[in-house]
Coordinates of N, CA, C and O in Angstrom, one line a residue:
M1 N 40.0 3.4 12.5 CA 39.3 4.4 11.6 C 39.0 3.8 10.3 O 40.0 2.9 9.6
D2 N 37.8 3.6 9.7 CA 37.5 2.9 8.6 C 37.7 3.9 7.4 O 38.0 4.8 7.6
D3 N 37.4 3.2 6.1 CA 37.6 3.8 5.0 C 36.9 5.3 4.8 O 37.4 6.2 4.3
R4 N 35.6 5.2 5.1 CA 34.6 6.3 5.1 C 35.2 7.5 6.0 O 35.1 8.8 5.6
Q5 N 35.7 7.3 7.2 CA 36.3 7.9 7.9 C 37.6 8.9 7.6 O 37.8 9.9 7.5
M6 N 38.4 7.9 7.0 CA 39.5 8.5 6.3 C 39.1 9.4 5.0 O 39.7 10.4 5.0
L7 N 38.4 8.8 4.3 CA 37.8 9.8 3.3 C 37.2 11.3 3.7 O 37.3 12.2 3.1
D8 N 36.6 11.1 4.8 CA 35.9 12.3 5.3 C 37.1 13.2 5.8 O 36.9 14.7 5.3
I9 N 38.1 12.9 6.2 CA 39.2 14.0 6.6 C 39.9 14.7 5.2 O 40.0 15.6 5.1
A10 N 40.1 13.7 4.2 CA 40.4 14.1 3.0 C 39.2 15.1 2.1 O 39.7 16.2 1.8
F11 N 38.1 14.8 2.4 CA 37.0 15.7 2.1 C 37.1 16.9 2.6 O 36.8 18.1 2.0
E12 N 37.4 17.1 4.0 CA 37.4 18.2 4.7 C 38.5 19.1 4.0 O 38.4 20.5 4.1
E13 N 39.5 18.5 3.7 CA 40.8 19.2 3.2 C 40.3 19.7 1.8 O 40.7 20.8 1.4
A14 N 39.5 19.2 1.1 CA 39.1 19.6 -0.2 C 38.3 20.6 0.0 O 38.5 21.6 -1.1
Q15 N 37.4 20.7 0.8 CA 36.6 21.8 1.3 C 37.4 23.0 1.6 O 37.0 24.2 1.2
I16 N 38.5 22.9 2.3 CA 39.3 24.1 2.9 C 40.0 24.7 1.4 O 40.3 25.8 1.4
G17 N 40.5 23.7 0.8 CA 41.1 24.2 -0.6 C 40.1 25.0 -1.5 O 40.5 25.9 -1.9
F18 N 39.1 24.6 -1.2 CA 37.9 25.4 -2.5 C 37.6 26.6 -1.7 O 37.6 27.6 -2.3
A19 N 37.5 26.8 -0.3 CA 37.4 28.0 0.4 C 38.5 28.9 0.2 O 38.2 30.2 0.2
E20 N 39.7 28.3 -0.1 CA 40.9 29.2 -0.2 C 41.1 29.8 -1.7 O 41.8 30.4 -2.1
G21 N 39.8 29.2 -2.7 CA 40.1 29.6 -4.0 C 40.7 28.6 -4.9 O 41.2 28.8 -5.9
G22 N 41.1 27.4 -4.3 CA 41.9 26.4 -5.1 C 40.9 25.4 -5.5 O 39.9 25.0 -5.4
I23 N 41.8 24.4 -6.3 CA 41.0 23.1 -6.7 C 40.8 22.2 -5.4 O 41.6 22.0 -4.8
P24 N 39.5 21.6 -5.5 CA 38.9 21.2 -4.2 C 39.3 19.5 -4.4 O 38.5 18.6 -4.5
I25 N 40.7 19.3 -4.2 CA 41.0 18.0 -3.9 C 41.8 17.8 -2.6 O 42.7 18.6 -2.4
G26 N 41.5 16.7 -2.0 CA 42.0 16.6 -0.4 C 42.8 15.4 -0.5 O 42.2 14.3 -1.2
G27 N 43.8 15.2 0.5 CA 44.3 13.9 0.7 C 44.7 13.7 2.3 O 44.8 14.8 3.1
A28 N 44.9 12.4 2.8 CA 45.3 12.3 4.1 C 45.8 10.9 4.1 O 45.5 9.9 3.5
L29 N 47.0 10.9 5.0 CA 47.7 9.6 5.0 C 47.7 9.1 6.3 O 48.0 9.9 7.5
F30 N 47.5 7.8 6.3 CA 47.4 7.2 7.7 C 48.1 6.1 7.9 O 48.5 5.2 7.1
A31 N 48.5 5.9 9.3 CA 49.3 4.6 9.6 C 48.7 3.4 9.7 O 47.4 3.5 9.6
A32 N 49.2 2.2 9.9 CA 48.5 1.1 9.7 C 47.6 1.0 10.8 O 46.4 0.3 10.2
D33 N 47.6 1.5 11.8 CA 46.6 1.5 12.9 C 45.5 2.4 12.8 O 44.7 2.6 13.7
G34 N 45.5 3.3 11.7 CA 44.5 4.4 11.5 C 44.7 5.6 12.1 O 44.0 6.6 11.9
T35 N 46.0 5.8 12.6 CA 46.3 7.1 13.1 C 46.8 8.1 12.1 O 47.3 7.7 11.0
L36 N 46.1 9.1 12.0 CA 46.5 10.3 10.8 C 47.9 10.6 11.0 O 48.4 11.3 12.2
L37 N 48.7 10.5 10.0 CA 50.1 11.1 10.0 C 50.0 12.4 9.3 O 50.9 13.1 9.7
G38 N 49.2 12.7 8.3 CA 49.2 13.8 7.5 C 48.1 14.2 6.9 O 47.6 13.4 6.3
R39 N 47.7 15.3 6.5 CA 46.6 15.8 5.7 C 46.9 17.0 4.7 O 47.9 17.8 5.4
G40 N 46.3 17.1 3.8 CA 46.4 18.4 2.9 C 45.6 18.4 1.9 O 44.7 17.7 1.6
H41 N 45.8 19.4 1.0 CA 45.0 19.8 -0.2 C 45.6 20.4 -1.4 O 46.7 21.1 -1.2
N42 N 45.2 20.4 -2.5 CA 45.8 20.9 -3.7 C 45.8 22.5 -3.3 O 44.9 23.1 -3.1
R43 N 47.2 22.7 -3.6 CA 47.4 24.2 -3.3 C 48.2 24.9 -4.4 O 48.9 26.2 -4.2
R44 N 48.1 24.2 -5.8 CA 48.6 24.7 -6.8 C 48.4 26.3 -7.1 O 49.2 27.1 -7.5
V45 N 47.1 26.6 -7.0 CA 46.5 27.9 -7.4 C 47.0 28.7 -6.4 O 47.5 30.0 -6.4
Q46 N 46.7 28.5 -5.2 CA 46.9 29.3 -3.8 C 48.3 29.9 -3.7 O 48.8 31.0 -3.3
L47 N 49.3 28.9 -3.9 CA 50.9 29.0 -4.0 C 51.4 29.1 -5.2 O 52.9 29.5 -5.0
G48 N 51.0 29.0 -6.2 CA 51.7 29.2 -7.7 C 52.5 28.0 -7.5 O 53.5 28.0 -8.5
D49 N 52.4 26.8 -7.0 CA 53.4 25.8 -7.0 C 52.6 24.4 -7.8 O 51.7 24.0 -7.0
P50 N 53.0 24.0 -9.0 CA 52.3 22.9 -9.6 C 52.5 21.5 -9.0 O 51.8 20.7 -9.4
S51 N 53.3 21.6 -8.0 CA 53.8 20.3 -7.4 C 53.0 19.9 -6.1 O 52.9 18.8 -5.4
I52 N 52.1 20.9 -5.7 CA 51.3 20.7 -4.5 C 50.1 20.1 -4.7 O 48.8 20.9 -4.9
H53 N 49.9 18.9 -4.9 CA 48.5 18.2 -5.0 C 47.9 17.8 -3.6 O 48.8 17.7 -2.7
G54 N 47.0 17.3 -3.5 CA 46.1 16.9 -2.3 C 47.2 15.6 -1.6 O 47.2 15.9 -0.3
E55 N 47.4 14.8 -2.5 CA 48.2 13.8 -2.0 C 49.7 14.3 -1.5 O 50.3 13.7 -0.4
T56 N 50.3 14.9 -2.4 CA 51.6 15.5 -2.1 C 51.6 16.2 -0.6 O 52.6 16.4 0.1
D57 N 50.7 17.2 -0.5 CA 50.5 17.8 0.6 C 50.3 17.2 1.7 O 51.1 17.3 2.8
A58 N 49.6 16.0 2.0 CA 49.2 15.2 2.9 C 50.6 14.4 3.0 O 51.0 14.3 4.4
F59 N 51.4 14.0 2.2 CA 52.5 13.2 2.4 C 53.7 14.1 3.0 O 54.1 13.7 4.1
R60 N 53.8 15.4 2.5 CA 54.4 16.2 3.3 C 54.3 16.5 4.4 O 55.4 16.6 5.3
N61 N 53.1 16.7 4.9 CA 52.7 17.0 6.1 C 53.0 15.9 7.1 O 52.9 16.3 8.3
A62 N 53.0 14.7 6.5 CA 53.1 13.4 7.6 C 54.7 13.5 8.0 O 54.9 13.0 9.1
G63 N 55.4 14.1 7.3 CA 56.7 14.1 7.9 C 57.4 12.9 7.3 O 56.7 11.9 6.9
R64 N 58.6 12.7 7.7 CA 59.2 11.6 7.3 C 59.1 10.5 8.1 O 59.1 10.4 9.3
Q65 N 58.7 9.3 7.4 CA 58.6 8.0 8.4 C 59.6 6.9 7.7 O 60.1 6.9 6.5
R66 N 59.8 6.1 8.6 CA 60.8 5.0 8.5 C 60.5 4.2 7.2 O 61.4 3.7 6.4
S67 N 59.3 3.9 7.1 CA 58.6 2.9 6.2 C 57.0 3.6 5.9 O 56.6 3.9 6.7
Y68 N 56.9 3.2 4.9 CA 55.5 3.7 4.4 C 54.5 2.3 4.2 O 53.3 2.5 3.9
R69 N 55.2 1.2 4.5 CA 54.3 -0.1 4.4 C 53.4 0.0 5.4 O 53.6 0.2 6.8
G70 N 52.3 -0.5 4.9 CA 50.9 -0.5 5.6 C 50.3 0.9 6.1 O 49.2 0.8 6.4
T71 N 50.8 1.7 5.4 CA 50.0 3.1 5.4 C 48.9 3.0 4.3 O 48.8 2.3 3.3
T72 N 47.9 4.1 4.6 CA 46.8 4.1 3.6 C 46.9 5.6 3.4 O 46.8 6.6 4.2
M73 N 46.7 5.9 1.9 CA 46.4 7.3 1.5 C 44.9 7.3 1.1 O 44.6 6.5 0.3
A74 N 44.4 8.4 1.7 CA 42.7 8.5 1.3 C 43.0 9.8 0.4 O 43.7 10.9 0.7
T75 N 42.1 9.9 -0.5 CA 42.2 11.1 -1.6 C 40.6 11.1 -2.0 O 40.0 10.2 -2.3
T76 N 40.5 12.3 -2.3 CA 38.8 12.6 -2.9 C 38.9 12.3 -4.5 O 37.8 12.1 -4.9
L77 N 40.0 12.2 -5.1 CA 39.8 11.8 -6.5 C 40.9 10.6 -6.9 O 42.1 10.9 -6.3
S78 N 40.6 10.2 -8.0 CA 41.7 9.2 -8.5 C 43.1 9.8 -8.6 O 43.0 10.9 -9.2
P79 N 44.3 9.3 -8.1 CA 45.5 10.2 -8.3 C 45.9 10.3 -9.7 O 46.0 9.2 -10.3
C80 N 46.3 11.2 -10.0 CA 47.1 11.5 -11.3 C 48.4 10.8 -11.4 O 48.7 9.9 -10.2
W81 N 49.0 10.7 -12.3 CA 50.2 9.8 -12.6 C 51.3 10.4 -11.5 O 52.1 9.4 -11.0
Y82 N 51.5 11.8 -11.4 CA 52.4 12.3 -10.4 C 52.3 11.6 -9.0 O 53.2 11.1 -8.4
C83 N 51.0 11.8 -8.6 CA 50.6 11.1 -7.2 C 50.7 9.6 -7.1 O 51.0 9.2 -6.3
S84 N 50.2 9.1 -8.2 CA 50.2 7.6 -8.2 C 51.8 7.2 -8.1 O 52.1 6.3 -7.5
G85 N 52.6 7.9 -8.8 CA 54.2 7.6 -8.6 C 54.6 7.7 -7.2 O 55.3 7.0 -6.7
L86 N 54.3 8.7 -6.6 CA 54.4 8.9 -5.3 C 54.0 7.6 -4.3 O 55.0 7.3 -3.5
I87 N 52.8 7.4 -4.6 CA 52.3 6.1 -3.8 C 53.2 4.8 -3.9 O 53.6 4.2 -3.0
R88 N 53.4 4.7 -5.3 CA 54.2 3.5 -5.5 C 55.6 3.5 -5.0 O 56.4 2.7 -4.6
Q89 N 56.4 4.9 -5.4 CA 57.8 5.2 -5.0 C 58.0 4.8 -3.5 O 59.1 4.1 -3.2
F90 N 57.1 5.3 -2.8 CA 57.2 5.1 -1.3 C 56.6 3.8 -0.6 O 56.7 3.6 0.7
G91 N 55.9 3.1 -1.3 CA 55.3 2.0 -0.9 C 54.3 2.0 -0.1 O 53.7 1.2 0.8
I92 N 53.3 2.9 -0.2 CA 52.1 3.2 0.4 C 51.3 1.7 0.0 O 51.1 1.7 -1.1
S93 N 50.7 1.1 1.1 CA 50.1 -0.1 0.8 C 48.7 0.0 0.4 O 48.2 -0.7 -0.3
R94 N 47.9 0.9 0.8 CA 46.4 1.0 0.5 C 45.9 2.4 -0.2 O 46.6 3.5 0.4
L95 N 45.2 2.6 -0.9 CA 44.7 3.9 -1.4 C 43.2 3.8 -1.3 O 42.6 3.0 -2.0
V96 N 42.6 4.7 -0.7 CA 41.2 5.0 -0.6 C 40.8 6.3 -1.6 O 41.3 7.1 -1.3
I97 N 39.8 6.1 -2.5 CA 39.7 7.0 -3.6 C 38.0 7.6 -3.3 O 37.1 6.4 -3.6
G98 N 37.9 8.7 -3.4 CA 36.5 9.2 -3.1 C 35.8 9.0 -4.3 O 34.7 8.6 -4.3
E99 N 36.4 9.5 -5.5 CA 35.7 9.3 -6.8 C 36.6 9.1 -8.0 O 37.7 9.5 -7.9
Q100 N 36.2 8.5 -9.0 CA 36.9 8.2 -10.3 C 36.1 8.8 -11.6 O 36.6 8.5 -12.6
Q101 N 35.1 9.3 -11.2 CA 34.1 9.7 -12.3 C 34.7 11.0 -13.2 O 34.7 10.9 -14.3
T102 N 35.0 11.9 -12.4 CA 35.5 12.9 -12.9 C 36.8 12.9 -13.5 O 37.2 13.7 -14.6
F103 N 37.7 12.1 -13.1 CA 39.0 11.8 -13.5 C 39.7 10.5 -13.3 O 39.5 10.1 -11.9
V104 N 40.2 9.9 -14.2 CA 40.8 8.4 -14.0 C 42.1 8.7 -14.0 O 42.8 8.9 -15.1
G105 N 42.9 8.3 -12.9 CA 44.5 8.5 -12.9 C 44.9 7.1 -12.9 O 44.4 6.4 -13.6
G106 N 45.9 7.0 -12.3 CA 46.9 5.8 -12.3 C 46.4 4.7 -11.4 O 47.5 3.8 -11.1
H107 N 45.2 4.8 -10.6 CA 44.7 3.7 -9.8 C 44.8 2.2 -10.2 O 45.1 1.2 -9.7
D108 N 44.6 1.9 -11.5 CA 44.5 0.6 -12.1 C 45.9 0.2 -11.9 O 46.2 -1.1 -11.8
W109 N 46.8 0.9 -12.4 CA 48.4 0.7 -12.6 C 48.9 0.4 -11.1 O 49.7 -0.4 -10.8
L110 N 48.6 1.1 -10.1 CA 48.8 0.8 -8.6 C 48.3 -0.4 -8.1 O 49.0 -1.3 -7.7
T111 N 47.1 -1.0 -8.5 CA 46.6 -2.2 -8.3 C 47.4 -3.3 -8.9 O 47.8 -4.3 -8.3
E112 N 47.9 -3.1 -10.1 CA 48.8 -3.9 -10.8 C 50.0 -4.2 -10.3 O 50.6 -5.2 -10.2
H113 N 50.4 -3.3 -9.3 CA 51.7 -3.3 -8.7 C 51.4 -3.5 -7.1 O 52.3 -3.4 -6.4
G114 N 50.4 -4.1 -6.7 CA 50.2 -4.5 -5.4 C 49.6 -3.5 -4.5 O 49.7 -4.0 -3.2
V115 N 48.9 -2.5 -5.0 CA 48.3 -1.5 -4.0 C 47.0 -2.0 -3.9 O 46.5 -2.2 -4.7
E116 N 46.7 -1.9 -2.8 CA 45.0 -2.3 -2.5 C 44.3 -0.9 -2.7 O 44.6 0.1 -2.1
V117 N 43.3 -1.1 -3.6 CA 42.5 0.4 -3.9 C 41.2 0.0 -3.8 O 40.7 -1.1 -4.1
V118 N 40.8 1.0 -2.9 CA 39.3 0.9 -2.6 C 38.6 2.4 -3.2 O 39.0 3.3 -3.0
I119 N 37.5 2.1 -4.1 CA 37.0 3.3 -4.8 C 35.4 3.3 -4.0 O 34.6 2.4 -4.3
L120 N 35.3 4.3 -3.4 CA 34.1 4.8 -2.5 C 32.9 5.3 -3.4 O 31.7 5.3 -3.0
D121 N 33.2 5.9 -4.7 CA 32.2 6.4 -5.4 C 31.3 7.5 -4.6 O 30.1 7.5 -4.6
D122 N 32.1 8.3 -3.7 CA 31.5 9.3 -2.8 C 30.7 10.3 -3.8 O 31.5 11.1 -4.3
P123 N 29.2 10.8 -3.6 CA 28.7 11.7 -4.3 C 29.2 13.3 -4.0 O 29.1 14.0 -4.7
R124 N 29.5 13.3 -2.7 CA 30.0 14.6 -2.4 C 31.3 14.8 -2.9 O 31.4 16.0 -3.4
C125 N 32.0 14.1 -3.2 CA 33.6 14.3 -3.8 C 33.0 14.7 -5.4 O 33.8 15.5 -6.0
V126 N 32.2 13.7 -6.1 CA 32.0 14.3 -7.4 C 31.3 15.4 -7.6 O 31.6 16.5 -8.4
A127 N 30.3 15.8 -6.6 CA 29.7 17.1 -6.8 C 30.5 18.3 -6.5 O 30.5 19.4 -7.2
L128 N 31.5 18.3 -5.6 CA 32.5 19.3 -5.1 C 33.4 19.7 -6.4 O 33.4 20.9 -6.8
L129 N 33.8 18.9 -6.8 CA 34.8 18.8 -7.9 C 34.3 19.3 -9.2 O 34.6 20.0 -10.1
G130 N 33.0 18.5 -9.4 CA 32.3 18.9 -10.6 C 32.0 20.3 -10.9 O 31.8 20.9 -11.9
D131 N 31.4 20.8 -9.5 CA 31.0 22.3 -9.5 C 32.3 23.1 -9.8 O 32.0 24.2 -10.4
Y132 N 33.3 22.8 -9.3 CA 34.6 23.5 -9.6 C 34.8 23.7 -11.0 O 35.2 24.6 -11.7
I133 N 34.9 22.5 -11.5 CA 35.2 22.2 -12.9 C 34.5 23.2 -13.6 O 34.8 23.9 -14.7
S134 N 33.0 23.1 -13.4 CA 31.9 24.0 -14.3 C 32.2 25.4 -14.2 O 32.2 26.2 -15.1
A135 N 32.7 25.8 -13.1 CA 33.0 27.3 -12.6 C 34.4 27.8 -13.4 O 34.5 28.8 -13.7
Y136 N 35.5 26.7 -13.3 CA 36.7 27.1 -13.6 C 37.4 26.0 -14.4 O 38.6 25.5 -14.2
P137 N 36.7 25.9 -15.7 CA 37.4 24.8 -16.5 C 38.9 25.0 -17.1 O 39.5 24.0 -17.0
E138 N 39.3 26.4 -17.2 CA 40.6 26.3 -17.7 C 41.5 26.3 -16.7 O 42.6 25.7 -16.8
V139 N 41.2 26.5 -15.1 CA 42.0 26.1 -14.2 C 42.1 24.5 -14.0 O 43.4 23.9 -13.9
W140 N 41.1 23.9 -14.1 CA 41.3 22.4 -14.1 C 41.9 21.7 -15.2 O 42.9 21.0 -15.2
N141 N 41.8 22.4 -16.4 CA 42.6 21.8 -17.7 C 44.1 21.9 -17.4 O 44.8 21.0 -17.7
E142 N 44.4 23.0 -16.9 CA 45.7 23.4 -16.4 C 46.2 22.4 -15.6 O 47.6 21.7 -15.6
D143 N 45.3 22.0 -14.6 CA 45.8 21.0 -13.6 C 46.1 19.7 -13.8 O 47.0 19.1 -13.5
I144 N 45.2 19.2 -15.1 CA 45.2 18.1 -15.6 C 46.5 17.8 -16.8 O 46.4 16.8 -17.5
G145 N 46.8 18.9 -17.3 CA 47.9 19.1 -18.2 C 47.3 19.3 -19.5 O 47.7 18.7 -20.3
E146 N 46.1 19.6 -19.6 CA 45.4 19.7 -21.2 C 45.5 21.2 -21.4 O 45.5 22.2 -20.7

């Protein structure tokens, strides 16, 4: 599975989150051989749980892994510091980012600590989140801690 295909799964999750009335950010975690381990989306609004970001939901849905070395996390948006910490803490090796225009998280820090970061600048990701932010700026500002 290539990086675009990985991002496609994360984007599908973002669309699901949007359809549920939540913040449209999706994530997916893949094994070194490209096998999908888990996928998820931001469900902070839907479940009233501030810890359920797209990346954390995908991570939880992947279940316990003996090691995360060699895995790839695909996400529609540059990961916040919370999600960047998860990637670093568990040794996820690669990060595929849909876009960094809307929000710049901790991906430079991850690069400095040995994570391979690929930024795809996908216009679908920019448009979906941008439209959401225009419609629900107060929810977005809450999500990013402003």
